[in-house]
Short mmCIF file of C-alpha atoms in Angstrom, two decimals:
data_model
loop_
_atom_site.label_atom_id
_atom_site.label_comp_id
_atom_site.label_asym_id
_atom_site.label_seq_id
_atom_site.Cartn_x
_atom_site.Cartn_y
_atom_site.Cartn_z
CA UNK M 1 81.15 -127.19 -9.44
CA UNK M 2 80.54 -130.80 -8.87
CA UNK M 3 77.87 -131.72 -6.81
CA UNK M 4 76.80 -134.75 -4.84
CA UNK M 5 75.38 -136.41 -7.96
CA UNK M 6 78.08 -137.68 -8.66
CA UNK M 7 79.77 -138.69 -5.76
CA UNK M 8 78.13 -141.92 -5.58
CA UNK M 9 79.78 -143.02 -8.57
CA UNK M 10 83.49 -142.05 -7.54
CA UNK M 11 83.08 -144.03 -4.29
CA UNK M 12 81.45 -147.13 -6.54
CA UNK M 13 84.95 -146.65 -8.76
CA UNK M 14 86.58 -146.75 -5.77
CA UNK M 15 85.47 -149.97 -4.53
CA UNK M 16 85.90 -151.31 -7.92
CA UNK M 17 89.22 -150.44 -8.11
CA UNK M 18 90.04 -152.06 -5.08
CA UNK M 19 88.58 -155.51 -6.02
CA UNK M 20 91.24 -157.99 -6.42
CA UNK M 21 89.15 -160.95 -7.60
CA UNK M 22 88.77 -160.71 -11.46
CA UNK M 23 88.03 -163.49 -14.09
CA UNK M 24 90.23 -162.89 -17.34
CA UNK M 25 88.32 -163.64 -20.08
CA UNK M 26 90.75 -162.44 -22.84
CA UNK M 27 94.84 -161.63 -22.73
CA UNK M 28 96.86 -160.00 -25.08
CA UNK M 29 96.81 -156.62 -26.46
CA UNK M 30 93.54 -155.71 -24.88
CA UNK M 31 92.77 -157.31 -21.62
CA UNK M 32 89.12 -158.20 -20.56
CA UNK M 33 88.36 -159.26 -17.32
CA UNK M 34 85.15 -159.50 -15.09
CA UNK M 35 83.41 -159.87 -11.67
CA UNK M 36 79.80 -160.64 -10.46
CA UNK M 37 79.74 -159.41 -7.58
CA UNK M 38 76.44 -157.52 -7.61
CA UNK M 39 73.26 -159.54 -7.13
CA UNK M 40 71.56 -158.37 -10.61
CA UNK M 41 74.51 -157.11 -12.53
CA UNK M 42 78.44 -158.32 -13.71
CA UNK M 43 81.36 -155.65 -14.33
CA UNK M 44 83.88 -155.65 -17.46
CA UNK M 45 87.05 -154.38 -16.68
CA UNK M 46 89.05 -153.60 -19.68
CA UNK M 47 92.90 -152.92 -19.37
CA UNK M 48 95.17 -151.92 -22.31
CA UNK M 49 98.13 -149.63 -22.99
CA UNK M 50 98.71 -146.02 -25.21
CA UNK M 51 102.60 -146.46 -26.01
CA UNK M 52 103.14 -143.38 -27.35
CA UNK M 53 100.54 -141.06 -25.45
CA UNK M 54 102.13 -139.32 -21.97
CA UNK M 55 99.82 -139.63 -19.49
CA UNK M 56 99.89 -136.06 -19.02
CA UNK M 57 98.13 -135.51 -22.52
CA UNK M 58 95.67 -138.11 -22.41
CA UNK M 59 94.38 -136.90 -19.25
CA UNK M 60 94.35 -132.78 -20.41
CA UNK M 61 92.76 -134.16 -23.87
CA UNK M 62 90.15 -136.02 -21.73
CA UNK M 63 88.17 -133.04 -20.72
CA UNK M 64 84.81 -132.83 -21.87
CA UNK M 65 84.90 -129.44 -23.27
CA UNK M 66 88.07 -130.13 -25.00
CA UNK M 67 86.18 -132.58 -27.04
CA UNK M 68 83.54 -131.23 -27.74
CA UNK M 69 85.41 -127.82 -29.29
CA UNK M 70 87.98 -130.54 -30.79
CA UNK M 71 85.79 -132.92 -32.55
CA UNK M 72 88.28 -133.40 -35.26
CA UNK M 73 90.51 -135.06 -32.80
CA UNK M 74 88.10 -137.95 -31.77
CA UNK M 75 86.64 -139.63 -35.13
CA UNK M 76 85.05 -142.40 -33.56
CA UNK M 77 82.64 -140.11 -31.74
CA UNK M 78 80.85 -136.56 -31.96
CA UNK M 79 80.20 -135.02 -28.94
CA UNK M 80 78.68 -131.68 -28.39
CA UNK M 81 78.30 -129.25 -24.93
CA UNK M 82 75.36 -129.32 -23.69
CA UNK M 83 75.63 -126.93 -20.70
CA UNK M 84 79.36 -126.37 -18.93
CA UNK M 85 79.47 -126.72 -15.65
CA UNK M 86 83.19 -126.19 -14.63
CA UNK M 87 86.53 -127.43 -16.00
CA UNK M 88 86.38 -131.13 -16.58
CA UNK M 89 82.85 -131.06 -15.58
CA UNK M 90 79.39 -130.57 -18.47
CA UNK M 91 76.39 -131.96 -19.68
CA UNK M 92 77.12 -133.05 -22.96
CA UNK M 93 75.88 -134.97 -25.68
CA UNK M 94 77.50 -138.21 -27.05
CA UNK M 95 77.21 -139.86 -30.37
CA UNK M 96 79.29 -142.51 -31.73
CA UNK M 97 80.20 -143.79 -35.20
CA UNK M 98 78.51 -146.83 -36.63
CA UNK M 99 80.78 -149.94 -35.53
CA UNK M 100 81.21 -148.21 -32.10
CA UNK M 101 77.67 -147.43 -31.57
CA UNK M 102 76.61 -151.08 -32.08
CA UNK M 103 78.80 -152.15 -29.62
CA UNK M 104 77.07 -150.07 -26.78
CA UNK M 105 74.12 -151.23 -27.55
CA UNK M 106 74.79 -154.62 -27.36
CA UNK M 107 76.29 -154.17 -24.04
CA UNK M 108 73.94 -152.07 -22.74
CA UNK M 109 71.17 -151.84 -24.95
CA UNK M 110 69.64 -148.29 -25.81
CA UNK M 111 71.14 -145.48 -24.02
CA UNK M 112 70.76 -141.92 -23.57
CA UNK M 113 73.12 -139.56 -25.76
CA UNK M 114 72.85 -136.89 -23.39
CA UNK M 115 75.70 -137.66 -20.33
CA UNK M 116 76.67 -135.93 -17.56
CA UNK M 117 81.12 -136.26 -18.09
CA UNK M 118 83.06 -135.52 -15.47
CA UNK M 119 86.72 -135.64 -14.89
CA UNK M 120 88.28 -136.21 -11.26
CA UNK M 121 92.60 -135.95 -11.16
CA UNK M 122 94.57 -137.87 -8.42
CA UNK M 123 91.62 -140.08 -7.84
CA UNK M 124 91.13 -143.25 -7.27
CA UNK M 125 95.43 -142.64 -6.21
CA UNK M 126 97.48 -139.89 -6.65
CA UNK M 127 98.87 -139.61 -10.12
CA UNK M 128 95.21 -140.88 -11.52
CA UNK M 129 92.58 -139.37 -13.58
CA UNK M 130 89.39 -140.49 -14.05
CA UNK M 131 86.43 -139.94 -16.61
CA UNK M 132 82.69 -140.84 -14.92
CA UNK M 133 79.72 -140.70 -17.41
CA UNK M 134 76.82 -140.04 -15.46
CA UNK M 135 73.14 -139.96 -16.24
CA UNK M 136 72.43 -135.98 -16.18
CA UNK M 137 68.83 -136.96 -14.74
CA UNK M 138 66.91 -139.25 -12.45
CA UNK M 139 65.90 -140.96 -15.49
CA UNK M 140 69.10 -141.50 -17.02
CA UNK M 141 70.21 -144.37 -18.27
CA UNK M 142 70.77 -147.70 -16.97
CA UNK M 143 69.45 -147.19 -13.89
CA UNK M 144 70.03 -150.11 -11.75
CA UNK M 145 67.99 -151.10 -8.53
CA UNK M 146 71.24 -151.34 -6.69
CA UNK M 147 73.36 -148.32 -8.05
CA UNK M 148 71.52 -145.43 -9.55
CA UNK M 149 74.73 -143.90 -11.67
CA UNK M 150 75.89 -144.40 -15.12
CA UNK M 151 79.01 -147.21 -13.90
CA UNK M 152 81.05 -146.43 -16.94
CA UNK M 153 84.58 -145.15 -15.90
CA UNK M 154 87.64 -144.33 -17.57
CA UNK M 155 90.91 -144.17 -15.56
CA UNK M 156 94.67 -143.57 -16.98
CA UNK M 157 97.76 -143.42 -15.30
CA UNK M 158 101.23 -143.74 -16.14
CA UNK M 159 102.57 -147.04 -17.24
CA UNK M 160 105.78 -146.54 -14.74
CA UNK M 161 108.19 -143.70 -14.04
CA UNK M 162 110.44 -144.15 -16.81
CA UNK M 163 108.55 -144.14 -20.15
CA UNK M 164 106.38 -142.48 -21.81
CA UNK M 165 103.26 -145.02 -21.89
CA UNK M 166 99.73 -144.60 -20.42
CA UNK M 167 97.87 -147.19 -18.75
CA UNK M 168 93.82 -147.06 -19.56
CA UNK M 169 91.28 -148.93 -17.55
CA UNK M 170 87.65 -148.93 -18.29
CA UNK M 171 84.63 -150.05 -16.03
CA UNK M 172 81.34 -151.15 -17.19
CA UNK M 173 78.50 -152.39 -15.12
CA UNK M 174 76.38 -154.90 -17.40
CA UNK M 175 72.81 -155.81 -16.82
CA UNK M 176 73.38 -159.25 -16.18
CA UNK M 177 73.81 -161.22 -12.84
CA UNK M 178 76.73 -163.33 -14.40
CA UNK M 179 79.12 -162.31 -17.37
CA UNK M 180 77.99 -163.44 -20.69
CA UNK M 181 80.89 -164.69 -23.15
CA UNK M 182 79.47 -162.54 -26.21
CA UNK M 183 80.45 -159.74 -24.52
CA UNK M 184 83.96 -159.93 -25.00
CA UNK M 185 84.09 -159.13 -28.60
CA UNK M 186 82.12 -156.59 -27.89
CA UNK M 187 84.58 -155.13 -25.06
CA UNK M 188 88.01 -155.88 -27.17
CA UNK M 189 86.16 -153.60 -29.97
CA UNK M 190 85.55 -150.52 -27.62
CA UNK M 191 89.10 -151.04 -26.91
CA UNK M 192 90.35 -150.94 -30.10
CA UNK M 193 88.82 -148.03 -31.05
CA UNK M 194 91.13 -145.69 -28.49
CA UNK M 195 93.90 -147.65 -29.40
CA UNK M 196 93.80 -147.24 -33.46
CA UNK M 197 92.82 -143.42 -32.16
CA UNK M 198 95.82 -143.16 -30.01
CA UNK M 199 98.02 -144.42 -33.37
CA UNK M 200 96.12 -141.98 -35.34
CA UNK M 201 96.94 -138.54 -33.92
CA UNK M 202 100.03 -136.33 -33.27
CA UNK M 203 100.12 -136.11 -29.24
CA UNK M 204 102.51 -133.35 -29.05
CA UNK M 205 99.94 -131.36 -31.09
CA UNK M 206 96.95 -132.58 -28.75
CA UNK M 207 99.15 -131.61 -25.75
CA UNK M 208 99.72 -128.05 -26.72
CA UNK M 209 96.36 -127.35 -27.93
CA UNK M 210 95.20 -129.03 -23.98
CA UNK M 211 97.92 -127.71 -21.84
CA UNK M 212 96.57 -123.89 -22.61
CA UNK M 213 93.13 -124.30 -22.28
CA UNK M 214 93.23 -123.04 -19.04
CA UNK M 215 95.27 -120.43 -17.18
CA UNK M 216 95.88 -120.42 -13.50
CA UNK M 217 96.40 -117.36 -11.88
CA UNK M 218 97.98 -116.73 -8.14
CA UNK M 219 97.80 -113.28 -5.89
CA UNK M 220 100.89 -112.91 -3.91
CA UNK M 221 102.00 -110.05 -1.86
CA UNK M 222 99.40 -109.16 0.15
CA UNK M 223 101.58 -107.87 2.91
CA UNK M 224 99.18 -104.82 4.51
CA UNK M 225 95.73 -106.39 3.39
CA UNK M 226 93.37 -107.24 0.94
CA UNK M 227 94.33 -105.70 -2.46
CA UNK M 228 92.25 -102.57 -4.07
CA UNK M 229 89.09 -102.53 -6.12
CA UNK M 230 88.68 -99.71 -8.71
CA UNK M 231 85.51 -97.83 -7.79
CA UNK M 232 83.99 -94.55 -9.84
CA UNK M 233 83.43 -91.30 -7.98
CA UNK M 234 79.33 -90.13 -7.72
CA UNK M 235 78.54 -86.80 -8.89
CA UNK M 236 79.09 -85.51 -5.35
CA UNK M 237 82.51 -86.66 -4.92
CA UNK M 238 81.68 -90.03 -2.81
CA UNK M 239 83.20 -93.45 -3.78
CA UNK M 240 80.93 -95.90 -4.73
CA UNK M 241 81.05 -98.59 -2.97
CA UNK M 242 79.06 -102.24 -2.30
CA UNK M 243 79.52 -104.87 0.10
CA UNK M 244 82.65 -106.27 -1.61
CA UNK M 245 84.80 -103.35 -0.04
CA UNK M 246 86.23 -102.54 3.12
CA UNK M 247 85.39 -99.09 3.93
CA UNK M 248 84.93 -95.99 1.52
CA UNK M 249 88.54 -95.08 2.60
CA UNK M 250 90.52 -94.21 -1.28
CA UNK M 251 93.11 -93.55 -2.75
CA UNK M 252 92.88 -91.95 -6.80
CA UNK M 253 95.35 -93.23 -9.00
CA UNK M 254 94.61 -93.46 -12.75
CA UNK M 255 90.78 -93.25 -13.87
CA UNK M 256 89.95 -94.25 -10.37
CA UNK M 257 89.50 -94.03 -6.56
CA UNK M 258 90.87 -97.14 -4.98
CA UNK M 259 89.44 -98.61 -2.02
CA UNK M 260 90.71 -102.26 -0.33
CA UNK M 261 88.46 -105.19 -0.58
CA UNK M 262 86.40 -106.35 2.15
CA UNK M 263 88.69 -108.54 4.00
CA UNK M 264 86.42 -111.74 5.81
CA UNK M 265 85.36 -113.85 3.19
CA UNK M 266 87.70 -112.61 0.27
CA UNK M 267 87.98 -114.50 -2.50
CA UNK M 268 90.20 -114.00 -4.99
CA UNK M 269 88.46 -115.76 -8.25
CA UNK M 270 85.67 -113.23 -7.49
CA UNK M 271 87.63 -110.48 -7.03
CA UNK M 272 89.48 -110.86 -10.89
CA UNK M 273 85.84 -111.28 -11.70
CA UNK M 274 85.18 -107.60 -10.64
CA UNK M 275 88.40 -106.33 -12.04
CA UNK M 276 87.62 -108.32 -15.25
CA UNK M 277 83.91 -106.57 -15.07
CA UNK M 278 85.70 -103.13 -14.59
CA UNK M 279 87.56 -103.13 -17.83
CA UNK M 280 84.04 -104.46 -19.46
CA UNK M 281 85.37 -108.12 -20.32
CA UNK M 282 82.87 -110.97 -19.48
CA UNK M 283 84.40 -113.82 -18.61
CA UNK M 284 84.02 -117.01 -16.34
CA UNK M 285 86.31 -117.13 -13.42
CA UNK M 286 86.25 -120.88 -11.51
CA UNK M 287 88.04 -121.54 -8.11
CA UNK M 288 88.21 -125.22 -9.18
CA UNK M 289 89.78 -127.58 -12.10
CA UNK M 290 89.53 -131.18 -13.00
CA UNK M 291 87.27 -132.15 -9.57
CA UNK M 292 89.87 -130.12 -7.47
CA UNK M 293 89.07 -126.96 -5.23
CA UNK M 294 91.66 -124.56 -5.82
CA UNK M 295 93.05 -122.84 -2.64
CA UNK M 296 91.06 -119.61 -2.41
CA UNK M 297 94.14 -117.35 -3.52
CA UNK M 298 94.41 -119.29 -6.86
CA UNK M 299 92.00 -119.22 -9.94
CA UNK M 300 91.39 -120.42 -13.48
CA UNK M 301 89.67 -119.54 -16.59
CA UNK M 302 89.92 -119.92 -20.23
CA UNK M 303 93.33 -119.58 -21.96
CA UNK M 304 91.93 -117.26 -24.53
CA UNK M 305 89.94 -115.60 -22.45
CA UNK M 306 93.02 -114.35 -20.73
CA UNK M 307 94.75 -114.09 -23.91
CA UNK M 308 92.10 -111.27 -24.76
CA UNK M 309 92.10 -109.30 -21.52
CA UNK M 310 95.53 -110.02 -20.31
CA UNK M 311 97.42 -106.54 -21.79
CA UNK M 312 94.52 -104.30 -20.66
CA UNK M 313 94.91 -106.48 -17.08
CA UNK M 314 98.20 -105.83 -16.69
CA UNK M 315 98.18 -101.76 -17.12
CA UNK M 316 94.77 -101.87 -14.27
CA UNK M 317 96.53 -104.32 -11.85
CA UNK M 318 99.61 -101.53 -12.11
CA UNK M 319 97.37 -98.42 -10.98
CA UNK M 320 96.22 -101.02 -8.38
CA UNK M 321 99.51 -101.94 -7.26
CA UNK M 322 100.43 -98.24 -7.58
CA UNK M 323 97.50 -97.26 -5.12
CA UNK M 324 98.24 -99.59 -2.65
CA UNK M 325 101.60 -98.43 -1.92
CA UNK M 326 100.20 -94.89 -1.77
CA UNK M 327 97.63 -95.94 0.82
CA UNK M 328 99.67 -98.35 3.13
CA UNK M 329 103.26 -97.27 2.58
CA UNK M 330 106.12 -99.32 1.64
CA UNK M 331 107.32 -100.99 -1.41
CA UNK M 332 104.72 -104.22 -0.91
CA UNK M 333 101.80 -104.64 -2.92
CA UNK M 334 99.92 -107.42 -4.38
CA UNK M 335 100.79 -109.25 -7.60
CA UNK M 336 98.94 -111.70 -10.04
CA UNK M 337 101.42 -114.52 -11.75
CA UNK M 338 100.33 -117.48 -14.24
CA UNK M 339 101.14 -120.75 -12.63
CA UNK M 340 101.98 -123.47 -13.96
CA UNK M 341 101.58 -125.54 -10.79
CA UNK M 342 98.00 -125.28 -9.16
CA UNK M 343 97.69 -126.03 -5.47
CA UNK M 344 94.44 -127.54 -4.51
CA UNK M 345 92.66 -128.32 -0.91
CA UNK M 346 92.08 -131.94 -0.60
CA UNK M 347 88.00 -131.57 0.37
CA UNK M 348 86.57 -133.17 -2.52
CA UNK M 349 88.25 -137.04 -2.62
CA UNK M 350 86.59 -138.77 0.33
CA UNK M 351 89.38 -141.88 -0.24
CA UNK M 352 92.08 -140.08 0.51
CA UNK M 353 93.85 -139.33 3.98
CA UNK M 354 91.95 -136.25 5.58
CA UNK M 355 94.52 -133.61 5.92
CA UNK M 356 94.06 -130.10 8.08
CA UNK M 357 92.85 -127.61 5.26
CA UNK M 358 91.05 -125.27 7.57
CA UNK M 359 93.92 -123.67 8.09
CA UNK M 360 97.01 -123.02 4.92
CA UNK M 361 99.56 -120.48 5.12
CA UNK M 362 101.33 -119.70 2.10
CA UNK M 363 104.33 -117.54 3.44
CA UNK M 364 105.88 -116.59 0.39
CA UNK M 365 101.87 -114.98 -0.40
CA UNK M 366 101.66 -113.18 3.30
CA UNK M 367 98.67 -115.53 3.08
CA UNK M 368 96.68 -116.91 5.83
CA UNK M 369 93.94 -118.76 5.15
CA UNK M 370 91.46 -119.87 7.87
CA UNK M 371 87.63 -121.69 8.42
CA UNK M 372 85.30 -121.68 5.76
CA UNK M 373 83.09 -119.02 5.92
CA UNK M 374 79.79 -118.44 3.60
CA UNK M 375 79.54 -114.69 2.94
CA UNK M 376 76.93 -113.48 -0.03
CA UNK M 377 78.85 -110.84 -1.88
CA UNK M 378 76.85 -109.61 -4.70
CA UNK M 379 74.43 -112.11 -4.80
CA UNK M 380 77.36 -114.46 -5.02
CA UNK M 381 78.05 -117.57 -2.27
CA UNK M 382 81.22 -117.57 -1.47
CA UNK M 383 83.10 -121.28 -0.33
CA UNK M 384 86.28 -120.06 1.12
CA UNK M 385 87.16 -117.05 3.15
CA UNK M 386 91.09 -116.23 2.78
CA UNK M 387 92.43 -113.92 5.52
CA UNK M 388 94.74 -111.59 4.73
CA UNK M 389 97.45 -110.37 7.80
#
């Protein structure tokens, strides 16, 4: 999850993006521009378009831990995971090649390969996606007595609604109080880099590689309560139970008794975490993507982590489905679909228009969800509580 180590830096992108007085220093293919409007520091902006990449893949191929498990992709630089923290968010470690290399440095001077990258969609706007690089550490680097982030910022968008053209912008902060005219070189050469990258590569073959590399999943159907957790029988007969379920109250279908899940402060990323657990699979289960929380009856993981556990899924979730019609009657029971669709609660993007998400109802679902509650399940802090009627 992203914390608020970051959010500094989205709201000084935000107020960046909003400036409206910049100097062009160069036109053409690659556009540099630049503002001094910070007492001990300038900005480069850097505009220039991908005519051939959809914005949709240059954002998906943007992810951090895309590139790092797809170096081959991205021959200008090498970057490796340092520690993941959720999709579109790690600590990772950044080297470039030669040529590109020098031109940080002479911008910036000697930085710190090791970067906090994280990816934010529909921000600054709607239809945006941003990249922030972000010193992973008090210490990081170029750490500015005004602004204590990393200002380097990466943010695509479409060209317009009819083709197929991507719009790139990039921010730097530069540690001088007024723009120096060496720079620009400099600027046009990080710049050229993407582009001759952009030329370089299939994008239909990025895309499909990106577009699976996660899986959203959706309960529906929850029409007589929370849905049922497989639990094992003790040697006396009892059901084995912890504070994830409702009551000891089962149902035995297959290899096991079924009992419903505790229904304040259900979750239902950490309940396909237990199922997942059940059938002895391992696997991370996030309730967010791309700097989004997910609404608490959606949840994402790995593509080929599903890809693994999805057949042995499918025969569990049908003994569940099976035991909750036994136990409540009727022909109702809960279901688990791939989406490809996401819906997200707007609590993370301070710029845009607060909206009421204390309270969603997904009637299609039967799903209510109200005020955030914090409930400890299993050691476990939960950040949404989903009500089930």
């Amino acid at each position: 999850m992203a914390n608020v180590d970051v959010e500094g830096g989205f709201e000084r992108l935000a107020q960046l993006w909003g400036l409206k007085q910049w100097k062009v220093e160069q036109e053409g293919e690659v556009v540099v521009s630049q503002t001094s409007q910070c007492e001990k520091s300038c900005v480069a902006r850097i505009d220039f378009t991908h005519a051939d990449l959809p914005y949709e893949c240059k954002a998906l191929v943007s992810r951090p831990e895309f590139m790092c498990e797809h170096t081959e992709l991205f021959v200008t630089l090498n970057m490796e995971m340092i520690r993941m923290l959720s999709p579109g968010d790690a600590i990772v470690s950044m080297k470039y090649d030669a040529q590109l290399d020098r031109a940080v440095k002479m911008l910036v001077g000697q930085y710190s390969q090791e970067l906090r990258f994280t990816l934010r969609r529909d921000f600054p706007h709607e239809g945006m996606t941003v990249a922030l690089l972000a010193p992973p550490n008090p210490g990081g680097y170029m750490m500015l007595p005004h602004f204590t982030f990393l200002s380097y910022y990466i943010v695509v968008q479409p060209l317009d609604e009819t083709s197929q053209a991507t719009k790139v912008t990039h921010f730097l902060e530069l540690p001088w109080p007024s723009f120096p005219s060496w720079a620009t070189a400099f600027l046009h050469q990080i710049a050229m880099s993407e582009i001759v990258w952009a030329r370089r590569f299939n994008c239909s073959e990025m895309f499909e590689l990106a577009k699976n590399y996660y899986v959203v999943l959706c309960l529906q159907s929850c029409p007589r309560g929370t849905p049922l957790l497989p639990c094992h029988l003790t040697s006396d007969g009892a059901v084995h139970a912890d504070s994830f379920i409702q009551d000891v109250s089962s149902v035995n279908v297959g290899h096991y008794a079924w009992v419903p899940a505790q229904q304040q402060g259900f979750n239902f990323p950490e309940y396909l975490e237990q199922l997942l657990q059940v059938l002895g699979f391992s696997a991370q289960v996030y309730d967010c993507l791309d700097g989004r929380r997910l609404v608490p009856y959606h949840a994402t993981m790995l593509g080929r982590d599903w890809s693994r556990v999805e057949e042995s899924f499918a025969k569990l979730f049908r003994e569940q489905r099976s035991a909750y019609r036994l136990m409540h009657g009727g022909k109702g029971a809960p279901k688990v679909t791939q989406v490809t669709k996401p819906r997200f609660l707007n609590i993370w993007t301070r710029q845009r228009e607060p909206v009421e998400d204390d309270v969603v109802e997904e009637r299609n679902t039967f799903l209510n969800v109200q005020e955030p509650l914090k409930v400890s399940i299993s050691g476990l802090q939960m950040r949404r509580a989903a009500e089930y009627p």
